[in-house]
């Protein structure tokens, strides 16, 4: 962050100088045009009268030419100064950021350059769709000739359509979606449908006494949720007592807080993404945030590997050379590290459960086989290596 701030300071200096240069340039140009205009008028008047060029007019012409030369020289000097400031921005970037970041990852990670480009483009398009920037995503697809199926777009289109309605305080599309997905939401232990009904009820309460009968009638929607949300329902029913006095001046004024709308947007996004098989945050943003944490460590380990000339130690594909803690936010699946070889298991080196119940990696199993028999490294049980079973976490 400090590096970014340092570069931003240099950029701000350039922008400020450029703004000052533009203002000074316009002012100088206007003055010169005014001066040349007057001189032209004087020369035209002298030509019409047929008189020769007077000493005064000649002096004015010389002064005007000198003023033009001085202005051009000053503008050129200021322009050169701006170029110096721009070059300082480049030096600040080189000073604060490593220019060889691309060297951290080997080209062997990707099957081909085309595959790399296509993967990156698809990640950007998915991010744009998830952020609701549909027109930008479509434009990128056209310019990059990336073919995106309608089945890929449809979940994002539906998600953004409902979120836009919620931002307009329109609960209709979200309620319709929640009712149609009631059973899957119940299996997720989601309270989305109840929260939507509660927010609609509160919206009716905000209408004052004129909406009291409509609110009472709508309260029948709470019946399926009475067991799980009894306390919340009691609070909403109790608020009806203060409806004629004004809910905003009652002990139930918290029901009118606008934070409920932000909360329902977050709840809908989380539950809808779970049902649609999408991540709440786009893979691109998660990857970028993870990269910001991991990159300094990867740069350091790369320098150590190069210094000790340990080529081939890090294959880049299957695992990182060191463990990098990214926090619980970036935990998406279970990870098993072999207790024998101290390596994280992978698709080509899966975890294997032995007959005795202990789990080791496939590579460790292969190394421990002796004479067609395997002796568990944790207990004295001997067994056939073929009896080991692969475990999928």
Coordinates of C-alpha atoms in Angstrom, one line a residue:
X1 CA 0.0 0.0 0.0
X2 CA 2.9 2.4 0.8
X3 CA 4.3 1.7 -2.7
X4 CA 0.9 2.7 -4.3
X5 CA 0.7 5.8 -2.2
X6 CA 4.2 6.9 -3.2
X7 CA 3.4 6.5 -6.9
X8 CA 0.1 8.3 -6.5
X9 CA 1.9 11.3 -5.0
X10 CA 4.1 11.6 -8.2
X11 CA 1.0 11.2 -10.4
X12 CA -0.8 13.9 -8.5
X13 CA 2.2 16.3 -9.0
X14 CA 2.0 15.6 -12.8
X15 CA -1.8 16.2 -12.9
X16 CA -1.4 19.4 -11.0
X17 CA 1.4 20.7 -13.2
X18 CA -0.6 19.7 -16.3
X19 CA -3.6 21.6 -15.1
X20 CA -1.5 24.7 -14.3
X21 CA 0.2 24.4 -17.7
X22 CA -3.2 24.3 -19.5
X23 CA -4.5 27.3 -17.7
X24 CA -1.4 29.4 -18.3
X25 CA -1.3 28.2 -22.0
X26 CA -4.9 29.4 -22.6
X27 CA -4.3 32.7 -20.9
X28 CA -1.0 33.4 -22.8
X29 CA -2.6 32.4 -26.1
X30 CA -5.6 34.8 -25.6
X31 CA -3.2 37.7 -24.8
X32 CA -1.2 37.0 -27.9
X33 CA -4.3 36.8 -30.1
X34 CA -5.5 40.0 -28.7
X35 CA -2.1 41.7 -29.3
X36 CA -1.8 40.4 -32.9
X37 CA -5.4 41.4 -33.6
X38 CA -4.8 45.0 -32.6
X39 CA -1.5 45.1 -34.6
X40 CA -3.3 43.7 -37.7
X41 CA -6.0 46.3 -37.4
X42 CA -3.4 49.1 -37.2
X43 CA -1.5 47.7 -40.2
X44 CA -4.8 47.5 -42.2
X45 CA -5.7 51.1 -41.3
X46 CA -2.2 52.3 -42.4
X47 CA -2.5 50.4 -45.7
X48 CA -5.9 52.0 -46.5
X49 CA -4.5 55.5 -45.8
X50 CA -1.5 54.7 -48.0
X51 CA 1.0 55.9 -45.4
X52 CA 4.3 54.4 -44.7
X53 CA 5.0 52.3 -41.6
X54 CA 5.5 54.7 -38.7
X55 CA 8.2 54.4 -36.1
X56 CA 5.6 53.8 -33.4
X57 CA 3.9 51.0 -35.4
X58 CA 7.2 49.4 -36.1
X59 CA 8.0 49.5 -32.4
X60 CA 4.7 47.9 -31.5
X61 CA 5.3 45.2 -34.1
X62 CA 8.7 44.5 -32.7
X63 CA 7.3 44.3 -29.1
X64 CA 4.5 41.9 -30.3
X65 CA 7.0 39.6 -32.0
X66 CA 9.2 39.6 -28.9
X67 CA 6.2 38.8 -26.7
X68 CA 5.3 35.9 -29.0
X69 CA 8.9 34.5 -28.8
X70 CA 8.9 34.9 -25.0
X71 CA 5.6 33.1 -24.7
X72 CA 6.7 30.2 -26.9
X73 CA 9.9 29.9 -24.9
X74 CA 8.0 29.8 -21.6
X75 CA 5.5 27.3 -22.8
X76 CA 8.3 25.1 -24.2
X77 CA 10.1 25.3 -20.8
X78 CA 6.9 24.4 -18.9
X79 CA 6.3 21.5 -21.3
X80 CA 9.8 20.2 -20.7
X81 CA 9.2 20.4 -17.0
X82 CA 6.0 18.2 -17.4
X83 CA 8.1 15.6 -19.3
X84 CA 10.5 15.5 -16.3
X85 CA 7.6 15.0 -13.9
X86 CA 6.2 12.2 -16.1
X87 CA 9.6 10.4 -16.1
X88 CA 9.7 10.7 -12.3
X89 CA 6.4 8.7 -12.2
X90 CA 8.1 5.9 -14.2
X91 CA 11.1 6.0 -11.9
X92 CA 8.8 5.8 -8.9
X93 CA 7.0 2.8 -10.4
X94 CA 10.4 1.1 -11.0
X95 CA 11.6 1.9 -7.5
X96 CA 8.5 0.7 -5.7
X97 CA 7.4 -2.3 -7.8
X98 CA 9.4 -5.2 -9.2
X99 CA 9.4 -5.2 -13.0
X100 CA 10.0 -9.0 -13.1
X101 CA 6.8 -10.1 -11.4
X102 CA 5.9 -12.1 -14.4
X103 CA 9.0 -14.2 -13.7
X104 CA 7.3 -15.7 -10.6
X105 CA 5.1 -17.9 -12.7
X106 CA 6.6 -20.1 -15.4
X107 CA 5.1 -20.3 -18.9
X108 CA 4.8 -24.0 -18.3
X109 CA 1.7 -23.4 -16.1
X110 CA -0.4 -22.8 -19.2
X111 CA -0.8 -25.4 -21.9
X112 CA -0.5 -22.6 -24.5
X113 CA -0.6 -18.8 -24.8
X114 CA -4.0 -19.0 -26.3
X115 CA -5.3 -21.0 -23.3
X116 CA -3.8 -18.4 -21.0
X117 CA -5.4 -15.5 -22.8
X118 CA -8.8 -17.2 -23.0
X119 CA -8.8 -18.1 -19.3
X120 CA -8.0 -14.5 -18.4
X121 CA -10.7 -13.1 -20.7
X122 CA -13.3 -15.4 -19.3
X123 CA -12.4 -14.5 -15.7
X124 CA -12.7 -10.8 -16.6
X125 CA -16.1 -11.3 -18.4
X126 CA -17.4 -13.3 -15.4
X127 CA -16.3 -10.5 -13.1
X128 CA -18.1 -7.9 -15.2
X129 CA -21.3 -10.0 -15.3
X130 CA -21.2 -10.5 -11.6
X131 CA -20.7 -6.8 -11.0
X132 CA -23.8 -6.0 -13.2
X133 CA -21.6 -4.3 -15.9
X134 CA -23.5 -6.3 -18.6
X135 CA -22.8 -3.9 -21.6
X136 CA -19.1 -3.8 -20.9
X137 CA -19.0 -7.6 -20.7
X138 CA -20.8 -7.9 -24.0
X139 CA -18.4 -5.4 -25.6
X140 CA -15.4 -7.3 -24.4
X141 CA -16.8 -10.6 -25.7
X142 CA -17.3 -9.0 -29.2
X143 CA -13.8 -7.4 -29.3
X144 CA -12.0 -10.5 -28.0
X145 CA -14.1 -12.9 -30.1
X146 CA -14.8 -14.8 -26.9
X147 CA -17.9 -17.1 -27.3
X148 CA -19.9 -17.1 -24.1
X149 CA -22.9 -19.4 -23.9
X150 CA -26.3 -18.1 -22.8
X151 CA -26.4 -20.7 -20.1
X152 CA -23.3 -19.1 -18.6
X153 CA -24.8 -15.6 -18.8
X154 CA -28.3 -16.5 -17.5
X155 CA -27.6 -16.8 -13.8
X156 CA -25.8 -13.4 -13.7
X157 CA -28.6 -11.7 -15.7
X158 CA -31.2 -13.0 -13.3
X159 CA -29.1 -12.2 -10.2
X160 CA -28.5 -8.6 -11.4
X161 CA -32.2 -8.1 -12.4
X162 CA -33.4 -8.9 -8.9
X163 CA -30.6 -6.9 -7.2
X164 CA -31.5 -3.8 -9.3
X165 CA -35.1 -4.2 -8.2
X166 CA -34.0 -4.5 -4.5
X167 CA -31.9 -1.3 -4.9
X168 CA -35.1 0.4 -6.1
X169 CA -36.9 -1.0 -3.0
X170 CA -39.0 -3.3 -5.2
X171 CA -39.4 -6.7 -3.4
X172 CA -41.6 -8.3 -6.1
X173 CA -38.9 -10.1 -8.2
X174 CA -37.0 -11.3 -5.1
X175 CA -40.1 -12.7 -3.5
X176 CA -41.1 -14.4 -6.7
X177 CA -37.7 -16.0 -6.9
X178 CA -37.7 -17.0 -3.2
X179 CA -41.1 -18.7 -3.5
X180 CA -40.1 -20.6 -6.6
X181 CA -36.9 -21.8 -4.8
X182 CA -38.5 -22.4 -1.4
X183 CA -37.5 -26.0 -1.0
X184 CA -33.8 -25.6 -1.9
X185 CA -33.6 -22.5 0.4
X186 CA -35.0 -24.5 3.3
X187 CA -32.4 -27.1 2.7
X188 CA -29.8 -24.4 3.0
X189 CA -31.5 -23.2 6.3
X190 CA -32.0 -19.9 4.6
X191 CA -34.3 -17.2 6.1
X192 CA -34.4 -15.2 2.9
X193 CA -38.1 -15.7 2.2
X194 CA -39.1 -14.7 5.7
X195 CA -36.8 -11.6 5.6
X196 CA -38.4 -10.5 2.3
X197 CA -41.9 -10.9 3.8
X198 CA -40.8 -9.0 6.9
X199 CA -39.4 -6.2 4.8
X200 CA -42.6 -5.9 2.8
X201 CA -44.6 -5.9 6.0
X202 CA -42.4 -3.1 7.4
X203 CA -42.8 -1.2 4.1
X204 CA -46.6 -1.3 4.7
X205 CA -46.2 -0.1 8.3
X206 CA -44.2 2.9 7.0
X207 CA -47.4 3.9 5.1
X208 CA -49.1 4.8 8.4
X209 CA -52.6 4.0 9.7
X210 CA -54.0 3.9 6.1
X211 CA -52.0 0.7 5.5
X212 CA -52.9 -1.0 8.8
X213 CA -55.6 -3.4 7.4
X214 CA -53.3 -4.3 4.5
X215 CA -50.5 -5.0 6.9
X216 CA -52.7 -7.2 9.0
X217 CA -53.8 -9.1 6.0
X218 CA -50.3 -9.6 4.8
X219 CA -49.2 -10.9 8.2
X220 CA -50.7 -14.3 7.1
X221 CA -47.5 -14.8 5.1
X222 CA -45.7 -15.3 8.4
X223 CA -47.6 -18.5 9.3
X224 CA -45.1 -21.0 7.8
X225 CA -42.2 -19.2 9.7
X226 CA -43.9 -19.0 13.1
X227 CA -41.8 -21.7 14.7
X228 CA -38.4 -20.4 13.6
X229 CA -39.0 -16.7 13.8
X230 CA -41.5 -16.3 16.6
X231 CA -39.7 -13.5 18.3
X232 CA -39.4 -11.4 15.1
X233 CA -43.1 -11.9 14.3
X234 CA -44.1 -10.8 17.8
X235 CA -42.0 -7.6 17.5
X236 CA -43.7 -6.8 14.2
X237 CA -47.2 -7.4 15.6
X238 CA -46.4 -5.3 18.6
X239 CA -45.5 -2.4 16.4
X240 CA -49.1 -2.1 15.2
X241 CA -50.0 -0.6 18.5
X242 CA -47.9 2.5 17.8
X243 CA -49.0 2.8 14.2
X244 CA -51.4 5.7 14.8
X245 CA -48.9 7.6 17.0
X246 CA -46.1 7.3 14.4
X247 CA -43.8 4.3 14.2
X248 CA -40.7 6.6 13.9
X249 CA -41.3 7.9 17.4
X250 CA -42.0 4.5 19.0
X251 CA -39.8 1.8 20.6
X252 CA -40.1 0.1 17.2
X253 CA -38.4 2.8 15.2
X254 CA -35.5 0.5 14.4
X255 CA -37.8 -1.4 12.0
X256 CA -37.7 1.6 9.6
X257 CA -33.9 1.6 9.5
X258 CA -32.6 1.6 5.9
X259 CA -29.9 -0.9 6.8
X260 CA -32.5 -3.6 6.3
X261 CA -32.4 -3.1 2.6
X262 CA -28.6 -3.5 2.5
X263 CA -28.9 -6.6 4.6
X264 CA -31.6 -8.2 2.3
X265 CA -29.3 -7.5 -0.7
X266 CA -26.4 -9.3 1.0
X267 CA -28.7 -12.2 2.1
X268 CA -30.1 -12.6 -1.4
X269 CA -26.7 -12.5 -3.1
X270 CA -25.3 -15.1 -0.7
X271 CA -28.2 -17.5 -0.9
X272 CA -28.8 -17.1 -4.7
X273 CA -25.1 -17.7 -5.4
X274 CA -25.2 -20.8 -3.3
X275 CA -28.2 -22.2 -5.3
X276 CA -26.9 -21.1 -8.7
X277 CA -23.4 -22.6 -8.0
X278 CA -21.7 -19.2 -8.1
X279 CA -19.2 -17.7 -5.7
X280 CA -20.4 -14.6 -3.8
X281 CA -17.2 -12.8 -4.9
X282 CA -16.0 -13.2 -8.5
X283 CA -13.0 -15.5 -8.9
X284 CA -11.0 -12.6 -10.4
X285 CA -11.4 -10.4 -7.3
X286 CA -10.5 -13.3 -5.0
X287 CA -7.5 -14.2 -7.1
X288 CA -6.3 -10.6 -7.2
X289 CA -6.7 -10.2 -3.4
X290 CA -4.9 -13.6 -2.8
X291 CA -2.1 -12.6 -5.3
X292 CA -1.5 -9.3 -3.4
X293 CA -0.9 -11.4 -0.2
X294 CA 1.1 -14.2 -1.8
X295 CA 3.2 -12.2 -4.4
X296 CA 5.9 -10.7 -1.9
X297 CA 6.5 -14.2 -0.5
X298 CA 6.7 -15.8 -3.9
X299 CA 9.2 -13.1 -5.0
X300 CA 11.4 -13.9 -2.0
X301 CA 11.3 -17.6 -2.5
X302 CA 12.1 -17.2 -6.2
X303 CA 15.2 -15.1 -5.3
X304 CA 16.3 -17.8 -2.8
X305 CA 15.9 -20.5 -5.4
X306 CA 17.9 -18.6 -8.0
X307 CA 20.7 -17.8 -5.5
X308 CA 21.1 -21.4 -4.5
X309 CA 20.6 -22.6 -8.1
X310 CA 17.9 -25.1 -7.1
X311 CA 16.3 -25.3 -10.5
X312 CA 13.4 -27.7 -10.8
X313 CA 12.5 -27.5 -7.1
X314 CA 9.3 -25.6 -7.9
X315 CA 7.2 -27.1 -10.7
X316 CA 4.7 -24.2 -10.5
X317 CA 1.8 -26.5 -11.4
X318 CA 0.9 -28.7 -8.6
X319 CA 1.7 -26.7 -5.5
X320 CA 3.5 -23.7 -4.1
X321 CA 7.1 -24.0 -2.7
X322 CA 6.0 -22.7 0.7
X323 CA 2.7 -22.5 2.6
X324 CA 1.1 -19.1 2.4
X325 CA -1.7 -18.2 4.9
X326 CA -4.5 -16.4 3.1
X327 CA -7.0 -16.5 5.9
X328 CA -10.4 -18.3 6.3
X329 CA -12.0 -16.1 3.6
X330 CA -10.0 -18.0 1.0
X331 CA -10.7 -21.5 2.3
X332 CA -12.9 -23.2 -0.3
X333 CA -12.2 -27.0 0.2
X334 CA -10.4 -29.4 2.5
X335 CA -6.7 -29.8 2.1
X336 CA -4.7 -32.9 3.2
X337 CA -0.9 -32.8 3.6
X338 CA 0.9 -36.2 3.7
X339 CA 2.3 -36.7 7.3
X340 CA 5.2 -38.7 5.8
X341 CA 6.4 -36.6 2.9
X342 CA 5.1 -33.3 4.2
X343 CA 3.5 -32.6 0.8
X344 CA 0.0 -31.4 -0.1
X345 CA -1.9 -34.1 -1.9
X346 CA -3.1 -33.4 -5.5
X347 CA -5.0 -35.1 -8.3
X348 CA -1.9 -37.0 -9.4
X349 CA -0.8 -37.7 -5.8
X350 CA -4.1 -38.4 -3.9
X351 CA -4.6 -39.3 -0.2
X352 CA -4.8 -43.1 0.4
X353 CA -6.5 -44.8 3.4
X354 CA -4.7 -47.9 4.6
X355 CA -6.5 -50.9 6.1
X356 CA -5.4 -49.9 9.6
X357 CA -7.2 -46.5 9.1
X358 CA -4.1 -44.3 8.7
X359 CA -4.0 -42.0 5.7
X360 CA -0.9 -41.2 3.6
X361 CA -0.2 -39.9 0.1
X362 CA 0.1 -42.1 -2.9
X363 CA 3.8 -41.1 -3.3
X364 CA 4.5 -42.1 0.3
X365 CA 2.7 -45.4 -0.2
X366 CA 4.9 -46.2 -3.3
X367 CA 8.1 -45.4 -1.3
X368 CA 7.1 -47.6 1.6
X369 CA 6.4 -50.7 -0.4
X370 CA 9.0 -53.4 0.2
X371 CA 8.9 -56.8 -1.3
X372 CA 5.3 -56.3 -2.4
X373 CA 4.2 -55.6 1.2
X374 CA 3.5 -52.3 3.0
X375 CA 4.1 -51.8 6.7
X376 CA 2.1 -48.8 8.1
X377 CA 4.6 -46.2 9.4
X378 CA 2.3 -45.5 12.4
X379 CA 1.4 -49.0 13.5
X380 CA 3.0 -52.5 12.9
X381 CA 0.2 -53.7 10.6
X382 CA 1.4 -55.2 7.4
X383 CA -0.9 -55.1 4.4
X384 CA -1.1 -55.4 0.6
X385 CA -0.6 -52.0 -1.0
X386 CA -3.5 -52.7 -3.4
X387 CA -5.9 -52.7 -0.4
X388 CA -5.4 -49.0 0.0
X389 CA -8.4 -46.9 -1.0
X390 CA -8.3 -43.4 -2.4
X391 CA -10.0 -40.7 -0.3
X392 CA -11.9 -37.7 -1.7
X393 CA -12.3 -34.8 0.7

